[in-house]
Coordinates of C-alpha atoms and ligand atoms in Angstrom, one line a residue:
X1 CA -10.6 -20.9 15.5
X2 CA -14.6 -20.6 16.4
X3 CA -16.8 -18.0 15.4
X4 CA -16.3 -15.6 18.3
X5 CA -12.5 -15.2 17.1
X6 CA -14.3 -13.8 13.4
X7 CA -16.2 -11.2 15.4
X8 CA -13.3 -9.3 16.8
X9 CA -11.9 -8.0 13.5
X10 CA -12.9 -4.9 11.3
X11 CA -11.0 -3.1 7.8
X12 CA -10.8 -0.2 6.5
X13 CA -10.0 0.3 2.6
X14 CA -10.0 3.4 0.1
X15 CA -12.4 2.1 -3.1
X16 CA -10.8 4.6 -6.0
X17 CA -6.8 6.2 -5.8
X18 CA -6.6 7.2 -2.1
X19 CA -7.9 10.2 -0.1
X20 CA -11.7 9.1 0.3
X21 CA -11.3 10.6 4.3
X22 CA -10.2 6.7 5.5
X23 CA -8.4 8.5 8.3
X24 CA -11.4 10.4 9.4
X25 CA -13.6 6.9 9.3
X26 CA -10.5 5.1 11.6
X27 CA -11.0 7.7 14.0
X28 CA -14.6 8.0 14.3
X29 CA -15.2 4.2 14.5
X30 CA -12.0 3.8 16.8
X31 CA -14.0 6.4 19.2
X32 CA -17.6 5.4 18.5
X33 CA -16.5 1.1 19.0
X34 CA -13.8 1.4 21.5
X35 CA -11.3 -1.1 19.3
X36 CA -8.1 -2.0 21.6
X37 CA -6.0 -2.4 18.6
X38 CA -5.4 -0.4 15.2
X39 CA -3.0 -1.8 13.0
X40 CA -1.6 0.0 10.0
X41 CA -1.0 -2.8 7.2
X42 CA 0.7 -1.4 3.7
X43 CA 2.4 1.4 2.2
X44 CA 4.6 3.7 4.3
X45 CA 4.6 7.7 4.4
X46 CA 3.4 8.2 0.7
X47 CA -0.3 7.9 2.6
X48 CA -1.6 10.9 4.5
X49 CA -4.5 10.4 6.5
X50 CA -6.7 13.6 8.2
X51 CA -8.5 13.7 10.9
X52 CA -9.9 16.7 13.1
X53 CA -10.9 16.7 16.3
X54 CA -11.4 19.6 18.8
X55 CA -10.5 21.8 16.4
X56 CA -7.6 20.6 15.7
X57 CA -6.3 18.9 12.3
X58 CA -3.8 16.0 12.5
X59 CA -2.3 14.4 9.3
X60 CA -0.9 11.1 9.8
X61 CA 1.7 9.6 7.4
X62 CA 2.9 6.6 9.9
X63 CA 1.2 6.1 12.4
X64 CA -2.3 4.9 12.4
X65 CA -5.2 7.3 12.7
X66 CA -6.6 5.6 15.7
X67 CA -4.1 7.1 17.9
X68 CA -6.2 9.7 19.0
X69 CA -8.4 8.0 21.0
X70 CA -6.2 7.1 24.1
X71 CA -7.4 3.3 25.2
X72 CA -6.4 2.3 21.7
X73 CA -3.2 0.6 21.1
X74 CA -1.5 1.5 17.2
X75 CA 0.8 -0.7 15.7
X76 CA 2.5 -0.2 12.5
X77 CA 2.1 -3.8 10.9
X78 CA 5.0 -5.9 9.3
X79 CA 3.8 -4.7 5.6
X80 CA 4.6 -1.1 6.0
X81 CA 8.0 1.1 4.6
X82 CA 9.0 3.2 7.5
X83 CA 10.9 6.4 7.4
X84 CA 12.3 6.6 10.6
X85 CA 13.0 10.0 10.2
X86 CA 9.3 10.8 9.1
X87 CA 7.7 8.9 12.3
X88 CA 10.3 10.6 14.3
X89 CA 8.9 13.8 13.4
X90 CA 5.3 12.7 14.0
X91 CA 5.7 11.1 17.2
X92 CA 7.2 14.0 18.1
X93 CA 4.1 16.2 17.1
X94 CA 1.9 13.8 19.3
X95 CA 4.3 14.5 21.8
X96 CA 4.0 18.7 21.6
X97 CA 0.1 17.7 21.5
X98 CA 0.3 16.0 24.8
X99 CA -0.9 12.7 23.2
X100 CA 1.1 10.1 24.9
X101 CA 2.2 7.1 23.1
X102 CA 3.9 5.3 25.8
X103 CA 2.7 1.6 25.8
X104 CA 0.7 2.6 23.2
X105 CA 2.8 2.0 19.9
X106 CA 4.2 -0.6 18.4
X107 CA 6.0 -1.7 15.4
X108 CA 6.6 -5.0 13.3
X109 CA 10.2 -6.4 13.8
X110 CA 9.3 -7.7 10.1
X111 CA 8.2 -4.2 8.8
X112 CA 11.1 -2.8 6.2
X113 CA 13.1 0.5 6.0
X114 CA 13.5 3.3 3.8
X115 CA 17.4 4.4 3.4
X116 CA 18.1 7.6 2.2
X117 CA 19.3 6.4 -1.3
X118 CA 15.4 4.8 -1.6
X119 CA 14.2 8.5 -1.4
X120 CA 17.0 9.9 -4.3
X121 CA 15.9 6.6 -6.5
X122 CA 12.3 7.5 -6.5
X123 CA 13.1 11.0 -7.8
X124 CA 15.8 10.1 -10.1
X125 CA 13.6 7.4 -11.3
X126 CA 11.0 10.3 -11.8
X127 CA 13.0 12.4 -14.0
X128 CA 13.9 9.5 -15.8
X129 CA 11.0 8.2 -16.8
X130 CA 10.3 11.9 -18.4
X131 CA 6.9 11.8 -20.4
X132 CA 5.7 8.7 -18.6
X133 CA 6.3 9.6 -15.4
X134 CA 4.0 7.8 -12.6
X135 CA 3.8 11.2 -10.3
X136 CA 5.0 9.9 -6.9
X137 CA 5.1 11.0 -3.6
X138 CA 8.6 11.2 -3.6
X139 CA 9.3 9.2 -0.8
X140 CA 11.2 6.1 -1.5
X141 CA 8.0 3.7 -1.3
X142 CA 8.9 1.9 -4.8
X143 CA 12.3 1.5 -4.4
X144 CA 12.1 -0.2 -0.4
X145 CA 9.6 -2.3 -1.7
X146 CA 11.5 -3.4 -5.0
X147 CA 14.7 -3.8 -2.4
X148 CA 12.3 -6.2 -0.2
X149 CA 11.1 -8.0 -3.2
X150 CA 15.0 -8.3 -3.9
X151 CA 15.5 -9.6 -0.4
X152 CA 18.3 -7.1 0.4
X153 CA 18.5 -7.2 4.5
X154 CA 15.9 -4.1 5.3
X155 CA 13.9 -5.4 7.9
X156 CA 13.5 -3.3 11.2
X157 CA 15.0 -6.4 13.1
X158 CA 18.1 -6.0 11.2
X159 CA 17.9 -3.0 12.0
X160 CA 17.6 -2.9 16.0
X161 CA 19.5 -6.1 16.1
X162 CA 22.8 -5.1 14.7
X163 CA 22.5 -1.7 13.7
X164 CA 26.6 -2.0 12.5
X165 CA 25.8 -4.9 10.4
X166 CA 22.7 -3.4 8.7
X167 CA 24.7 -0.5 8.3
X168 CA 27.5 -2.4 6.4
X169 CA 24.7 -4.1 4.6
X170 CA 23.2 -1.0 3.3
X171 CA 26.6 0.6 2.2
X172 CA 27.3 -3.0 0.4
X173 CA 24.2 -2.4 -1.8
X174 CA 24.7 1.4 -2.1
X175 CA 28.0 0.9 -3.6
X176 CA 27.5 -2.0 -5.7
X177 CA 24.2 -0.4 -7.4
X178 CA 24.6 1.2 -10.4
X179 CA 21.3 2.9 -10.0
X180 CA 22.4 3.8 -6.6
X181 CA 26.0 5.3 -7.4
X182 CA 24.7 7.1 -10.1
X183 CA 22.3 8.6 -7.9
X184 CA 24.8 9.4 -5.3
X185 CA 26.8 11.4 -8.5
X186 CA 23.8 13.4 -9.2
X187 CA 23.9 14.5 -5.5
X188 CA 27.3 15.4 -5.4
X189 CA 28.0 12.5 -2.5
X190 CA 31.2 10.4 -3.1
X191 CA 31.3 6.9 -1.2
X192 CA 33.0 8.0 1.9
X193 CA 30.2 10.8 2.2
X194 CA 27.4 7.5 1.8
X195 CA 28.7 5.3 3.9
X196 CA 29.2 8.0 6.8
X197 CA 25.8 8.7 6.1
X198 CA 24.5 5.4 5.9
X199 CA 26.5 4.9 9.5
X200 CA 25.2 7.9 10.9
X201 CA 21.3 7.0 10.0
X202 CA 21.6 3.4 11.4
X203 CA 22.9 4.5 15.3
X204 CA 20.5 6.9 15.1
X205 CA 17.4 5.1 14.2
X206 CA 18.1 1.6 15.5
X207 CA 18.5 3.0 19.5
X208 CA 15.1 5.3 18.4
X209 CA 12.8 2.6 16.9
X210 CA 13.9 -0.5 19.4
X211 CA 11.5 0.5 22.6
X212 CA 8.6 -0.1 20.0
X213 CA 9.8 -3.0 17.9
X214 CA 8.0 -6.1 18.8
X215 CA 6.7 -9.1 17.1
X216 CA 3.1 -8.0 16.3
X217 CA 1.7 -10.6 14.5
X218 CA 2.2 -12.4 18.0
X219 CA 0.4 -9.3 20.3
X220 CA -2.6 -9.4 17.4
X221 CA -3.2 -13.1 18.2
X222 CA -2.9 -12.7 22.0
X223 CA -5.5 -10.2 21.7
X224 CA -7.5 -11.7 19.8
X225 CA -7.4 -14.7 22.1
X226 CA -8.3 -12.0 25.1
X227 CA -11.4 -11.0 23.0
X228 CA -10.5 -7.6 22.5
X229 CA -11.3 -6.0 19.4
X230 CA -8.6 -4.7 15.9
X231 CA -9.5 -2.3 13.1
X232 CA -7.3 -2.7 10.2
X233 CA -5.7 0.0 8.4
X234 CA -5.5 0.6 4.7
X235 CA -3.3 2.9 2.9
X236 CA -3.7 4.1 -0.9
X237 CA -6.8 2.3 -2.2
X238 CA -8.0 -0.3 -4.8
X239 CA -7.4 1.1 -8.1
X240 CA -3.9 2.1 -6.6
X241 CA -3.1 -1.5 -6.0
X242 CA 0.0 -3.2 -7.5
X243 CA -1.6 -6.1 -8.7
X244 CA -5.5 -5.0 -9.0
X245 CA -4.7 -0.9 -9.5
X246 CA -4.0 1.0 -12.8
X247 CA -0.5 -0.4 -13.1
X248 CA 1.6 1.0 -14.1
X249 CA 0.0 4.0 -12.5
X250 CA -0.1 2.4 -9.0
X251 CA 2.0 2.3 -5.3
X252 CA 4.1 -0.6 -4.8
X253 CA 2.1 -2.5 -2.3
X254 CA -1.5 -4.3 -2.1
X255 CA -3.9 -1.8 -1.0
X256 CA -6.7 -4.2 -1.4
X257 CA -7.7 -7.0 1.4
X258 CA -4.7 -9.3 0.8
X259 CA -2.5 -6.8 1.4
X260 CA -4.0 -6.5 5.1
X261 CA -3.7 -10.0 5.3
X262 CA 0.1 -10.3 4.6
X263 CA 0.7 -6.7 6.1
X264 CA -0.9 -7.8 9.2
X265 CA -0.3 -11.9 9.8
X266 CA -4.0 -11.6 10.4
X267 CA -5.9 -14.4 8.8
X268 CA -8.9 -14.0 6.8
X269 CA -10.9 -16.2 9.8
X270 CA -10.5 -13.5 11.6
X271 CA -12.1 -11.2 9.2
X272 CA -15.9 -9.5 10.0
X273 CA -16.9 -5.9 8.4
X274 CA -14.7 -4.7 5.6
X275 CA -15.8 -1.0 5.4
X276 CA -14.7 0.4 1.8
X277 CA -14.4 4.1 2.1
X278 CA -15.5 7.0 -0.8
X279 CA -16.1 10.3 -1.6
X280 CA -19.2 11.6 -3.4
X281 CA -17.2 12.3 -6.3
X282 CA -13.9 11.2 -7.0
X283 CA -10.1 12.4 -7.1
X284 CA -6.6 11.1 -8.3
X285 CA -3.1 12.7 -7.3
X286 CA -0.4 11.4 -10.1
X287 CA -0.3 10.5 -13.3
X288 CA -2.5 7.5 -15.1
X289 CA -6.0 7.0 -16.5
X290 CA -9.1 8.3 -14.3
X291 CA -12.3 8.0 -16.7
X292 CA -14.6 10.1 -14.5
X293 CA -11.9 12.9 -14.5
X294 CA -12.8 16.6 -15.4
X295 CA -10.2 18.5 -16.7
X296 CA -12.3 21.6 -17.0
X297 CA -13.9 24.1 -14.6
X298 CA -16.3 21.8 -13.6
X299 CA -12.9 19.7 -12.0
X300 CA -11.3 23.1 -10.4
X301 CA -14.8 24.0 -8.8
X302 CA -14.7 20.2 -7.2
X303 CA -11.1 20.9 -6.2
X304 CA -11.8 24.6 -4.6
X305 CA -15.2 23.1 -2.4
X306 CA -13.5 19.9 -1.7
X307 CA -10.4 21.2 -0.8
X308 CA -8.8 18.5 -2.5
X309 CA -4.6 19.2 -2.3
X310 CA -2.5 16.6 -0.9
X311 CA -1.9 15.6 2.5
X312 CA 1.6 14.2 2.2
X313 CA 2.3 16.3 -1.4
X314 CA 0.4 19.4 -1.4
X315 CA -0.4 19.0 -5.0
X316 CA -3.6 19.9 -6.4
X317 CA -6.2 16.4 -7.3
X318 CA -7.5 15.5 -10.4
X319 CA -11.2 15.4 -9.5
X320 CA -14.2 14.0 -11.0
X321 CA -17.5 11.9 -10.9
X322 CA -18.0 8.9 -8.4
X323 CA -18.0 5.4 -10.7
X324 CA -19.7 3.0 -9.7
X325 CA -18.6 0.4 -12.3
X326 CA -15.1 1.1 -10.5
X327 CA -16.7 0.8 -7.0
X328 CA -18.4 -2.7 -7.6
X329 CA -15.1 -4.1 -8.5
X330 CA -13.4 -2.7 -5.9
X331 CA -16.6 -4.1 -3.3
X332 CA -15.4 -7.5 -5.0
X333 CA -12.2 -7.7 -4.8
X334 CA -12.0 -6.9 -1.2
X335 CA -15.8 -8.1 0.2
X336 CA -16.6 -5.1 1.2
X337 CA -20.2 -5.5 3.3
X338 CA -20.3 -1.4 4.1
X339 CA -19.6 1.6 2.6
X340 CA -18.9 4.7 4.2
X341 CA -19.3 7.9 1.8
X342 CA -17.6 11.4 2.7
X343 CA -17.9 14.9 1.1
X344 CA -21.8 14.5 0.8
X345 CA -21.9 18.0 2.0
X346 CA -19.2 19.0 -0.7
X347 CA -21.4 17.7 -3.4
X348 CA -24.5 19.7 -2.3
X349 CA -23.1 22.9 -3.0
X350 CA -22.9 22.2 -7.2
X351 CA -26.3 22.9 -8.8
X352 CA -26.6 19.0 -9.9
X353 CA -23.9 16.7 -9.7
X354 CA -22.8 13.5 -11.9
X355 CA -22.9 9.6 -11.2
X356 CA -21.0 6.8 -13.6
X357 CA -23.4 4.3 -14.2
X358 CA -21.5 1.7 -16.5
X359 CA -19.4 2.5 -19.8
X360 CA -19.1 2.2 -23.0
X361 CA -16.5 0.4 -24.9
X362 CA -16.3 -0.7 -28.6
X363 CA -19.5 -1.8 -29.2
X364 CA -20.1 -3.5 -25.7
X365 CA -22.1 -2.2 -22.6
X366 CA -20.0 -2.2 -19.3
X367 CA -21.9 -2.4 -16.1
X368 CA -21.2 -3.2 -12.3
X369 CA -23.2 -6.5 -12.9
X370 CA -22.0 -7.9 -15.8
X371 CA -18.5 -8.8 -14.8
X372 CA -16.9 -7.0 -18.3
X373 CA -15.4 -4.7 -16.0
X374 CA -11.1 -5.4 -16.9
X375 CA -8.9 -3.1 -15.4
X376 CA -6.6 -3.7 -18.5
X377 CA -8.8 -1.5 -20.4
X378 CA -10.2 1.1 -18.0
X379 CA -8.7 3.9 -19.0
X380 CA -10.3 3.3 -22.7
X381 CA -14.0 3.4 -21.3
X382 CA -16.2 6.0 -21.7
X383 CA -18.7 6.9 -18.7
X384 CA -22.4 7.2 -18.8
X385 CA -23.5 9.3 -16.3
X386 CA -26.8 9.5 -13.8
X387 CA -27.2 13.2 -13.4
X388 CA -28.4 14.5 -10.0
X389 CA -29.4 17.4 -8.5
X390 CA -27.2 19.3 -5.8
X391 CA -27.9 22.8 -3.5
X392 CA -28.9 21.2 -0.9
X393 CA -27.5 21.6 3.1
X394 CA -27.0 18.9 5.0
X395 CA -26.2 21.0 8.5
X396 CA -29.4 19.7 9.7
X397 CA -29.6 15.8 8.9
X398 CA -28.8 13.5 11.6
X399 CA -30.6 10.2 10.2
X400 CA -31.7 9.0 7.1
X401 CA -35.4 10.8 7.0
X402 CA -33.5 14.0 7.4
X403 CA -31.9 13.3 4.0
X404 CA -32.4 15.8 1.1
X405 CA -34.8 13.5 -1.4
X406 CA -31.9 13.8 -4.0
X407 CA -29.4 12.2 -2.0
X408 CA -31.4 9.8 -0.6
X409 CA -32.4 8.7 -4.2
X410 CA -28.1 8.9 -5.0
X411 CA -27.8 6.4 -2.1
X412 CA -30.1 4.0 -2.7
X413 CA -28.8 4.2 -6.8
X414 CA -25.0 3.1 -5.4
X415 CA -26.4 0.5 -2.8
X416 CA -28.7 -1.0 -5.8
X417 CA -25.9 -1.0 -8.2
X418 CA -23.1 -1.9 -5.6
X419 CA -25.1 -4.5 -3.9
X420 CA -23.7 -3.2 -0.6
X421 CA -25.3 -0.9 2.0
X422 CA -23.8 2.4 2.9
X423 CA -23.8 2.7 6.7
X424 CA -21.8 6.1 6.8
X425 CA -21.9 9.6 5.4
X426 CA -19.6 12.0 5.8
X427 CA -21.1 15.5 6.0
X428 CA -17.9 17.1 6.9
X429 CA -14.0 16.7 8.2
X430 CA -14.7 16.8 11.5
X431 CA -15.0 13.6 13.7
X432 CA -18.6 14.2 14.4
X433 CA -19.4 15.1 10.5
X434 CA -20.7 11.8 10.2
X435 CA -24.3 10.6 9.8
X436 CA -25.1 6.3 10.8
X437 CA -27.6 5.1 8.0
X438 CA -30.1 2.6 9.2
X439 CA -30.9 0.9 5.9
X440 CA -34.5 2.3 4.6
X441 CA -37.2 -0.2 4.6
X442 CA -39.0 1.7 1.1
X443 CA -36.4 2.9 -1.2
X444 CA -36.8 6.4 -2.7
X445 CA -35.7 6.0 -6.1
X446 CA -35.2 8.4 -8.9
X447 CA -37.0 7.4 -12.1
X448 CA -33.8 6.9 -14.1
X449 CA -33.0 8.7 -17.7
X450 CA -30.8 5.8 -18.3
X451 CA -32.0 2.3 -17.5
X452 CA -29.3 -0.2 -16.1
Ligands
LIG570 P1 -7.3 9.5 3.5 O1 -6.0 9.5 2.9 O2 -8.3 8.5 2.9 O3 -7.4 9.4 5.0 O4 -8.0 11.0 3.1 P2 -7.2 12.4 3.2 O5 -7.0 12.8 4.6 O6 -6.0 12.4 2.4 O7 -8.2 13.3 2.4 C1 -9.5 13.4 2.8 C2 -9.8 14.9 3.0 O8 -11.2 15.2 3.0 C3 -9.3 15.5 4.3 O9 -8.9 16.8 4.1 C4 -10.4 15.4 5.2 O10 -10.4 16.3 6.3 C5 -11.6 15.7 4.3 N1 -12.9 15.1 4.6 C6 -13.1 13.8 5.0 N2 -14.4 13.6 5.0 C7 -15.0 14.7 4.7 C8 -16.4 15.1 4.5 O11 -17.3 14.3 4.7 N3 -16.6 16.4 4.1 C9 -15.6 17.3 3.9 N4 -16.0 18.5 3.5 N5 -14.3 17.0 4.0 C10 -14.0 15.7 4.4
LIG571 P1 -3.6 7.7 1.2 O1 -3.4 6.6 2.1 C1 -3.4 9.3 -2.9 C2 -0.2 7.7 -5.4 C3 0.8 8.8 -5.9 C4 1.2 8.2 -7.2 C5 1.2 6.7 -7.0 C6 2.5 6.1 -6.7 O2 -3.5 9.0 1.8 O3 -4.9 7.5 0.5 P2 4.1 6.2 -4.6 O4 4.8 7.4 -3.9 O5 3.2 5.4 -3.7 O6 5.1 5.3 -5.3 O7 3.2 6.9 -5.7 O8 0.3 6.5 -5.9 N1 -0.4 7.7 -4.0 C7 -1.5 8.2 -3.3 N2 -2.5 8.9 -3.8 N3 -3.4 8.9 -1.6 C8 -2.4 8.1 -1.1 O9 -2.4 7.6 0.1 C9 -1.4 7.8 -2.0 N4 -0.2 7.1 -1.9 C10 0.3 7.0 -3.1 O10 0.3 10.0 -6.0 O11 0.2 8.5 -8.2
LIG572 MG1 -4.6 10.8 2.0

């Protein structure tokens, strides 16, 4: 591999628990650089991903948020869950929107499937779990995943290959599970009912999905090799992250860089920018520990500005301050070199706004510097906050000496405490709400209450 290869590939990750606007980000840079290729990597239709353009809103569960821009290639990578029946419907929508996929799509022959039964698991597994619930999506991501981890034969290639045989396959577990039958029971569906079922949905989707199916880790290479250029997309986000998230409060699947890595067959050679993306504040959807959170008015007058309801769920966030003890871990963890920060414009219409600085906890000091931060703990630390001040407009700014002093000086506070330069602000939804930062040569900054 030489040095030219490492140029040709970008990422895009959430920082916090998901909808930081990485679908608007994809699409701008897909437009503004030109990439030929933007692969989806983890995670299946549990992500929703937003981006408007002439007007028009899309939200993408499946396929990845580059589509709009018509020279780019999508492919859904070999780490994702698909619902065939959810990128049906949304293939379909491109379709009614006269965007044309042909040639243009393309999906892993190693990526796995959601059944049905995955979907009624989730939800049973939901009401199970009662007071401790983990407040998912509801769409079958755990269970595919914990299937693949148990090797059961899910992979699209079994699939497209021998759609009878994956079909007898799936019955085989459906039956033999007694997690599975008893959901079945709760749904009123005896075996004859599941298998049809399970018959039905494997004709169906194995003649839909084959024109697509490919081996992409191969066409990645080959373009690579070409010296065309791949932006790689993250679903969920770092503290949502199996391994690094708020477990048990977390998807199933990395959502941090390694998760691209194994989602993609990429190899992290081929790695150049890693853009982490945030809000100006912060927002969780589920259940688990967010220390910024507030649960008061202050949290619904975030909510009603930001609009913050799902895109896949429709529920209502949790919202809250921006952490930056939270954002320097996740800047580790996945090397991020640029930030891109949305809802600046959402902030600026509170009268002053909050920033986590470090925490406390026990008697210690946590800060982004001095590697204490232990996700083990997080949800026992208590934020000390940076206060800012808001009502400003940002209609106006186009550059970084069009910046409202206050949000200059609450830039140059998260660069200095993140180490790492924000290169993007979001202003608004649209793809043209976003600012380019050069980096200032003198920094602005505010004379802080609290020293760190
Ligand atoms: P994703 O999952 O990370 O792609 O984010 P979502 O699409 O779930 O949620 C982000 C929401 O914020 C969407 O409704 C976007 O349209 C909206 N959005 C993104 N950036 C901005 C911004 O800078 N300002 C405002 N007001 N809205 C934004
Ligand atoms: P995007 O890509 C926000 C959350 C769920 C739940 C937890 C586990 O749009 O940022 P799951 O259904 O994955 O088993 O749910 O993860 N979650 C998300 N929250 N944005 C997402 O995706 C999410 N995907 C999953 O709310 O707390
Ligand atoms: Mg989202």
């Amino acid at each position: 591999m030489n040095s030219i290869d490492k140029q040709k590939v970008d990422v895009v990750l959430g920082t916090f628990f998901g909808d930081e606007g990485k679908g608007k980000v994809i699409d701008y840079l897909t437009s503004k650089n030109g990439y030929t290729v933007n692969v989806r990597a983890n995670g299946g239709n549990n992500a929703g991903h937003t981006i408007e353009v002439n007007g028009k809103k899309h939200v993408f569960h499946l396929i990845p948020s580059g589509i709009l821009n018509e020279d780019t290639t999508v492919i859904i990578g070999n780490g994702v869950v698909i619902d065939p029946e959810v990128l049906k419907r949304e293939i379909d929508t491109l379709k009614e929107n006269g965007i044309s996929i042909d040639n243009r799509l393309f999906i892993s022959d190693s990526a796995s499937i959601i059944l049905p039964y995955h979907i009624l698991k989730d939800r049973a597994q939901e009401v199970d779990r009662a007071n401790e619930k983990i407040g998912t999506t509801g769409k079958g991501i755990g269970p595919a995943y914990a299937d693949r981890a148990n090797r059961y034969p899910l992979k699209v290639s079994d699939l497209v290959n021998n759609y009878k045989v994956f079909a007898i396959n799936a019955i085989q577990v459906a039956i033999n599970d007694l997690n599975y039958k008893k959901c079945f029971e709760e749904n009123n569906l005896n075996e004859v009912e599941v298998s049809n079922l399970l018959c039905s949905f494997s004709k169906e989707y194995s003649e839909f999905l084959k024109p697509y199916v490919i081996d992409t880790r191969s066409k990645l290479y080959q373009e690579i090799k070409k010296g065309n250029t791949i932006l790689c997309e993250g679903a969920q986000a770092t503290m949502l992250d199996v391994d690094h998230g708020t477990y048990p409060y977390v998807t199933s699947s990395n959502a941090t860089i390694g998760g691209i890595l194994t989602g993609t067959g990429l190899s992290h050679k081929n790695i150049n920018d890693v853009y982490g993306i945030l809000k100006a504040y912060a927002s969780r959807v589920g259940e688990g520990p967010f220390v910024t959170e507030e649960k008061g008015e202050i949290g619904e007058v975030i909510r009603k500005l930001g609009h913050e309801y799902g895109a896949t769920t429709n529920r209502p966030r949790r919202c809250g301050w921006l952490d930056l003890v939270a954002l320097k871990y996740a800047c580790q963890i996945n090397g991020i070199n640029k930030l891109a920060i949305n809802h600046l414009d959402t902030i600026g219409k509170l009268d002053n706004f909050k920033l986590c600085i470090a925490y406390n906890y026990l008697d210690q000091k946590i800060t982004p510097q001095n590697e204490q931060f232990n996700i083990r703990n997080y949800g026992n630390y208590e934020p000390i906050y940076e206060c800012f001040e808001g009502d400003f407009s940002l209609e106006k700014a186009k550059d970084w000496n069009s910046l409202p002093k206050s949000v200059k000086e609450y830039i140059n506070c998260i660069e200095d405490l993140t180490e790492t330069p924000i290169t993007l602000i979001g202003t608004g939804p649209k793809r043209e709400n976003i600012i380019e930062i050069e980096k200032p040569k003198v920094k602005i900054l505010k004379p802080y209450e609290t020293s760190y």
